[in-house]
PDB file of C-alpha atoms in Angstrom:
ATOM      1  CA  UNK A   1       1.802 -36.341  -8.462  1.00  0.00           C
ATOM      2  CA  UNK A   2      -1.459 -38.037  -8.507  1.00  0.00           C
ATOM      3  CA  UNK A   3      -4.108 -37.202 -10.797  1.00  0.00           C
ATOM      4  CA  UNK A   4      -6.684 -36.300  -8.191  1.00  0.00           C
ATOM      5  CA  UNK A   5      -4.622 -33.587  -6.829  1.00  0.00           C
ATOM      6  CA  UNK A   6      -4.388 -31.855 -10.077  1.00  0.00           C
ATOM      7  CA  UNK A   7      -7.699 -30.710 -10.436  1.00  0.00           C
ATOM      8  CA  UNK A   8      -8.044 -29.547  -6.851  1.00  0.00           C
ATOM      9  CA  UNK A   9      -7.718 -25.589  -6.170  1.00  0.00           C
ATOM     10  CA  UNK A  10      -4.660 -24.561  -4.248  1.00  0.00           C
ATOM     11  CA  UNK A  11      -5.285 -23.218  -1.321  1.00  0.00           C
ATOM     12  CA  UNK A  12      -4.838 -19.128  -0.521  1.00  0.00           C
ATOM     13  CA  UNK A  13      -2.939 -19.773   2.482  1.00  0.00           C
ATOM     14  CA  UNK A  14       0.181 -21.246   3.871  1.00  0.00           C
ATOM     15  CA  UNK A  15       1.329 -23.214   6.949  1.00  0.00           C
ATOM     16  CA  UNK A  16       4.381 -21.331   8.483  1.00  0.00           C
ATOM     17  CA  UNK A  17       6.748 -23.441  10.291  1.00  0.00           C
ATOM     18  CA  UNK A  18       5.927 -23.287  14.031  1.00  0.00           C
ATOM     19  CA  UNK A  19       7.995 -26.139  15.212  1.00  0.00           C
ATOM     20  CA  UNK A  20      11.477 -24.261  14.831  1.00  0.00           C
ATOM     21  CA  UNK A  21      13.196 -23.619  17.867  1.00  0.00           C
ATOM     22  CA  UNK A  22      12.568 -20.212  19.723  1.00  0.00           C
ATOM     23  CA  UNK A  23       9.298 -20.030  17.424  1.00  0.00           C
ATOM     24  CA  UNK A  24       6.540 -18.461  19.293  1.00  0.00           C
ATOM     25  CA  UNK A  25       3.060 -17.372  17.673  1.00  0.00           C
ATOM     26  CA  UNK A  26       1.517 -15.887  20.489  1.00  0.00           C
ATOM     27  CA  UNK A  27       1.342 -19.090  22.566  1.00  0.00           C
ATOM     28  CA  UNK A  28      -1.250 -17.973  25.066  1.00  0.00           C
ATOM     29  CA  UNK A  29      -1.543 -18.962  28.371  1.00  0.00           C
ATOM     30  CA  UNK A  30      -1.242 -22.675  29.441  1.00  0.00           C
ATOM     31  CA  UNK A  31      -4.425 -24.403  30.062  1.00  0.00           C
ATOM     32  CA  UNK A  32      -2.778 -27.615  31.473  1.00  0.00           C
ATOM     33  CA  UNK A  33      -1.914 -25.822  34.716  1.00  0.00           C
ATOM     34  CA  UNK A  34      -6.017 -25.090  35.030  1.00  0.00           C
ATOM     35  CA  UNK A  35      -7.098 -28.611  34.106  1.00  0.00           C
ATOM     36  CA  UNK A  36      -7.616 -31.638  36.074  1.00  0.00           C
ATOM     37  CA  UNK A  37      -7.758 -29.820  39.493  1.00  0.00           C
ATOM     38  CA  UNK A  38      -8.805 -31.967  42.758  1.00  0.00           C
ATOM     39  CA  UNK A  39     -10.596 -29.357  44.060  1.00  0.00           C
ATOM     40  CA  UNK A  40     -13.237 -28.307  41.688  1.00  0.00           C
ATOM     41  CA  UNK A  41     -16.547 -27.804  42.961  1.00  0.00           C
ATOM     42  CA  UNK A  42     -19.536 -29.707  41.325  1.00  0.00           C
ATOM     43  CA  UNK A  43     -20.976 -26.641  40.089  1.00  0.00           C
ATOM     44  CA  UNK A  44     -18.084 -25.611  38.114  1.00  0.00           C
ATOM     45  CA  UNK A  45     -17.880 -28.594  35.930  1.00  0.00           C
ATOM     46  CA  UNK A  46     -20.237 -27.551  33.548  1.00  0.00           C
ATOM     47  CA  UNK A  47     -18.319 -24.277  32.677  1.00  0.00           C
ATOM     48  CA  UNK A  48     -14.965 -25.978  32.246  1.00  0.00           C
ATOM     49  CA  UNK A  49     -13.743 -25.447  28.502  1.00  0.00           C
ATOM     50  CA  UNK A  50     -12.070 -28.159  26.178  1.00  0.00           C
ATOM     51  CA  UNK A  51      -8.501 -27.886  25.642  1.00  0.00           C
ATOM     52  CA  UNK A  52      -8.717 -26.950  21.926  1.00  0.00           C
ATOM     53  CA  UNK A  53      -7.500 -23.655  21.090  1.00  0.00           C
ATOM     54  CA  UNK A  54      -9.759 -20.995  19.355  1.00  0.00           C
ATOM     55  CA  UNK A  55      -6.892 -19.276  17.473  1.00  0.00           C
ATOM     56  CA  UNK A  56      -5.509 -20.241  14.514  1.00  0.00           C
ATOM     57  CA  UNK A  57      -1.732 -20.005  14.451  1.00  0.00           C
ATOM     58  CA  UNK A  58       0.738 -20.570  11.973  1.00  0.00           C
ATOM     59  CA  UNK A  59      -1.034 -19.125   8.764  1.00  0.00           C
ATOM     60  CA  UNK A  60       0.421 -16.733   6.367  1.00  0.00           C
ATOM     61  CA  UNK A  61      -2.087 -15.196   3.652  1.00  0.00           C
ATOM     62  CA  UNK A  62       0.230 -13.900   1.279  1.00  0.00           C
ATOM     63  CA  UNK A  63      -1.204 -16.024  -1.455  1.00  0.00           C
ATOM     64  CA  UNK A  64      -4.531 -14.552  -0.607  1.00  0.00           C
ATOM     65  CA  UNK A  65      -3.354 -10.910  -0.753  1.00  0.00           C
ATOM     66  CA  UNK A  66      -1.691 -11.397  -4.087  1.00  0.00           C
ATOM     67  CA  UNK A  67      -4.744 -12.955  -5.476  1.00  0.00           C
ATOM     68  CA  UNK A  68      -6.851 -10.081  -4.448  1.00  0.00           C
ATOM     69  CA  UNK A  69      -4.866  -7.570  -5.817  1.00  0.00           C
ATOM     70  CA  UNK A  70      -4.812  -9.506  -9.240  1.00  0.00           C
ATOM     71  CA  UNK A  71      -8.856  -9.553  -9.117  1.00  0.00           C
ATOM     72  CA  UNK A  72      -8.958  -5.852  -8.998  1.00  0.00           C
ATOM     73  CA  UNK A  73     -11.757  -4.557 -11.556  1.00  0.00           C
ATOM     74  CA  UNK A  74     -13.605  -8.045 -11.524  1.00  0.00           C
ATOM     75  CA  UNK A  75     -17.165  -8.534  -9.584  1.00  0.00           C
ATOM     76  CA  UNK A  76     -16.778  -8.984  -6.021  1.00  0.00           C
ATOM     77  CA  UNK A  77     -19.394 -11.707  -5.760  1.00  0.00           C
ATOM     78  CA  UNK A  78     -17.453 -14.090  -8.121  1.00  0.00           C
ATOM     79  CA  UNK A  79     -14.062 -13.155  -6.364  1.00  0.00           C
ATOM     80  CA  UNK A  80     -15.527 -13.770  -2.539  1.00  0.00           C
ATOM     81  CA  UNK A  81     -17.150 -16.857  -3.439  1.00  0.00           C
ATOM     82  CA  UNK A  82     -13.914 -18.384  -5.097  1.00  0.00           C
ATOM     83  CA  UNK A  83     -12.018 -17.388  -1.950  1.00  0.00           C
ATOM     84  CA  UNK A  84     -14.597 -18.994   0.352  1.00  0.00           C
ATOM     85  CA  UNK A  85     -13.895 -22.240  -1.096  1.00  0.00           C
ATOM     86  CA  UNK A  86     -10.068 -21.940  -0.889  1.00  0.00           C
ATOM     87  CA  UNK A  87      -9.568 -20.601   2.464  1.00  0.00           C
ATOM     88  CA  UNK A  88     -10.131 -21.899   6.097  1.00  0.00           C
ATOM     89  CA  UNK A  89     -12.079 -18.738   7.471  1.00  0.00           C
ATOM     90  CA  UNK A  90     -13.004 -15.684   5.421  1.00  0.00           C
ATOM     91  CA  UNK A  91     -11.644 -13.035   8.227  1.00  0.00           C
ATOM     92  CA  UNK A  92      -8.404 -12.407   6.393  1.00  0.00           C
ATOM     93  CA  UNK A  93     -10.205 -11.153   3.380  1.00  0.00           C
ATOM     94  CA  UNK A  94     -11.698  -7.972   5.195  1.00  0.00           C
ATOM     95  CA  UNK A  95      -8.119  -7.244   6.447  1.00  0.00           C
ATOM     96  CA  UNK A  96      -7.584  -5.856   3.002  1.00  0.00           C
ATOM     97  CA  UNK A  97     -10.793  -5.109   1.655  1.00  0.00           C
ATOM     98  CA  UNK A  98     -13.182  -2.782   2.774  1.00  0.00           C
ATOM     99  CA  UNK A  99     -16.775  -3.295   2.640  1.00  0.00           C
ATOM    100  CA  UNK A 100     -17.845   0.326   4.138  1.00  0.00           C
ATOM    101  CA  UNK A 101     -16.463   3.866   3.043  1.00  0.00           C
ATOM    102  CA  UNK A 102     -15.255   4.439   6.765  1.00  0.00           C
ATOM    103  CA  UNK A 103     -13.079   1.390   6.729  1.00  0.00           C
ATOM    104  CA  UNK A 104     -11.069   2.262   3.444  1.00  0.00           C
ATOM    105  CA  UNK A 105      -7.202   2.701   3.986  1.00  0.00           C
ATOM    106  CA  UNK A 106      -4.867   3.657   1.439  1.00  0.00           C
ATOM    107  CA  UNK A 107      -2.091   1.176   2.736  1.00  0.00           C
ATOM    108  CA  UNK A 108      -2.830  -1.719   4.903  1.00  0.00           C
ATOM    109  CA  UNK A 109      -0.080  -3.179   7.195  1.00  0.00           C
ATOM    110  CA  UNK A 110      -0.177  -6.663   7.785  1.00  0.00           C
ATOM    111  CA  UNK A 111       2.057  -8.044  10.332  1.00  0.00           C
ATOM    112  CA  UNK A 112       5.062  -6.229  11.728  1.00  0.00           C
ATOM    113  CA  UNK A 113       6.307  -4.771   8.389  1.00  0.00           C
ATOM    114  CA  UNK A 114       4.307  -6.061   5.445  1.00  0.00           C
ATOM    115  CA  UNK A 115       2.062  -3.184   3.378  1.00  0.00           C
ATOM    116  CA  UNK A 116      -0.363  -3.852   0.852  1.00  0.00           C
ATOM    117  CA  UNK A 117      -2.777  -1.418  -1.255  1.00  0.00           C
ATOM    118  CA  UNK A 118      -6.262  -1.105   0.597  1.00  0.00           C
ATOM    119  CA  UNK A 119      -9.192  -2.469  -1.396  1.00  0.00           C
ATOM    120  CA  UNK A 120     -12.719  -1.914  -1.463  1.00  0.00           C
ATOM    121  CA  UNK A 121     -15.969  -2.692  -3.208  1.00  0.00           C
ATOM    122  CA  UNK A 122     -17.508   0.218  -5.077  1.00  0.00           C
ATOM    123  CA  UNK A 123     -21.556   0.671  -5.459  1.00  0.00           C
ATOM    124  CA  UNK A 124     -21.282  -1.374  -8.421  1.00  0.00           C
ATOM    125  CA  UNK A 125     -20.048  -4.365  -6.881  1.00  0.00           C
ATOM    126  CA  UNK A 126     -16.729  -4.287  -8.390  1.00  0.00           C
ATOM    127  CA  UNK A 127     -13.425  -4.788  -6.338  1.00  0.00           C
ATOM    128  CA  UNK A 128     -11.243  -1.365  -6.686  1.00  0.00           C
ATOM    129  CA  UNK A 129      -7.926   0.043  -5.205  1.00  0.00           C
ATOM    130  CA  UNK A 130      -8.382   2.960  -2.392  1.00  0.00           C
ATOM    131  CA  UNK A 131      -5.671   5.002  -4.078  1.00  0.00           C
ATOM    132  CA  UNK A 132      -4.051   3.726  -7.266  1.00  0.00           C
ATOM    133  CA  UNK A 133      -1.314   6.239  -7.076  1.00  0.00           C
ATOM    134  CA  UNK A 134      -0.028   4.669  -3.970  1.00  0.00           C
ATOM    135  CA  UNK A 135       3.661   3.054  -4.149  1.00  0.00           C
ATOM    136  CA  UNK A 136       6.192   1.655  -2.031  1.00  0.00           C
ATOM    137  CA  UNK A 137       7.651   5.291  -1.635  1.00  0.00           C
ATOM    138  CA  UNK A 138       4.915   6.052   0.045  1.00  0.00           C
ATOM    139  CA  UNK A 139       5.497   3.230   3.042  1.00  0.00           C
ATOM    140  CA  UNK A 140       6.875   5.019   6.509  1.00  0.00           C
ATOM    141  CA  UNK A 141       9.773   2.874   7.597  1.00  0.00           C
ATOM    142  CA  UNK A 142       9.449   3.202  11.180  1.00  0.00           C
ATOM    143  CA  UNK A 143      12.615   1.355  12.399  1.00  0.00           C
ATOM    144  CA  UNK A 144      15.998   0.264  10.770  1.00  0.00           C
ATOM    145  CA  UNK A 145      15.822  -3.375  12.313  1.00  0.00           C
ATOM    146  CA  UNK A 146      13.118  -4.514  10.295  1.00  0.00           C
ATOM    147  CA  UNK A 147      12.592  -5.063   6.207  1.00  0.00           C
ATOM    148  CA  UNK A 148       9.492  -3.370   5.532  1.00  0.00           C
ATOM    149  CA  UNK A 149       8.156  -4.774   2.404  1.00  0.00           C
ATOM    150  CA  UNK A 150       5.560  -3.159  -0.078  1.00  0.00           C
ATOM    151  CA  UNK A 151       3.648  -6.259  -1.941  1.00  0.00           C
ATOM    152  CA  UNK A 152       6.608  -8.082  -1.147  1.00  0.00           C
ATOM    153  CA  UNK A 153       9.321  -5.840  -2.549  1.00  0.00           C
ATOM    154  CA  UNK A 154      11.705  -4.597   0.366  1.00  0.00           C
ATOM    155  CA  UNK A 155      11.162  -0.611   0.733  1.00  0.00           C
ATOM    156  CA  UNK A 156      14.670   1.090   1.329  1.00  0.00           C
ATOM    157  CA  UNK A 157      14.596   3.149   4.452  1.00  0.00           C
ATOM    158  CA  UNK A 158      15.112   6.723   4.225  1.00  0.00           C
ATOM    159  CA  UNK A 159      18.275   7.969   5.700  1.00  0.00           C
TER     160      UNK A 159
END
């Protein structure tokens, strides 16, 4: 490993393998069928869009969620400034962290079957867990075909 890479902070997201066979991460509509039409009016030329997508597909933010859970009890401003430098966008931070009281949740569901404890910023600017007594036993397993997890640990289904 090169020396300049050792001092660089690690990213708080991973790229998922989206090139595997039969993998689809919400591919969206095919723009190629809309572009390059021969019968486009001159007035519509200015409203045409680029082919670049606005969605960021293939991102796994599990390292971010673990980092935020480890930082419970620390000042939010310090945590957020560090996270901003290590992420591509700050949107996933607020999937887990509630800034307002009406947004607080005990359990936060990320994806189909991954659960994490809800976090919030208290009036002193400290990152706190919404319900510290919550555990993997509180996760409701909705189907038996999926492996439900709470903070990365599989949750057994209740039969």
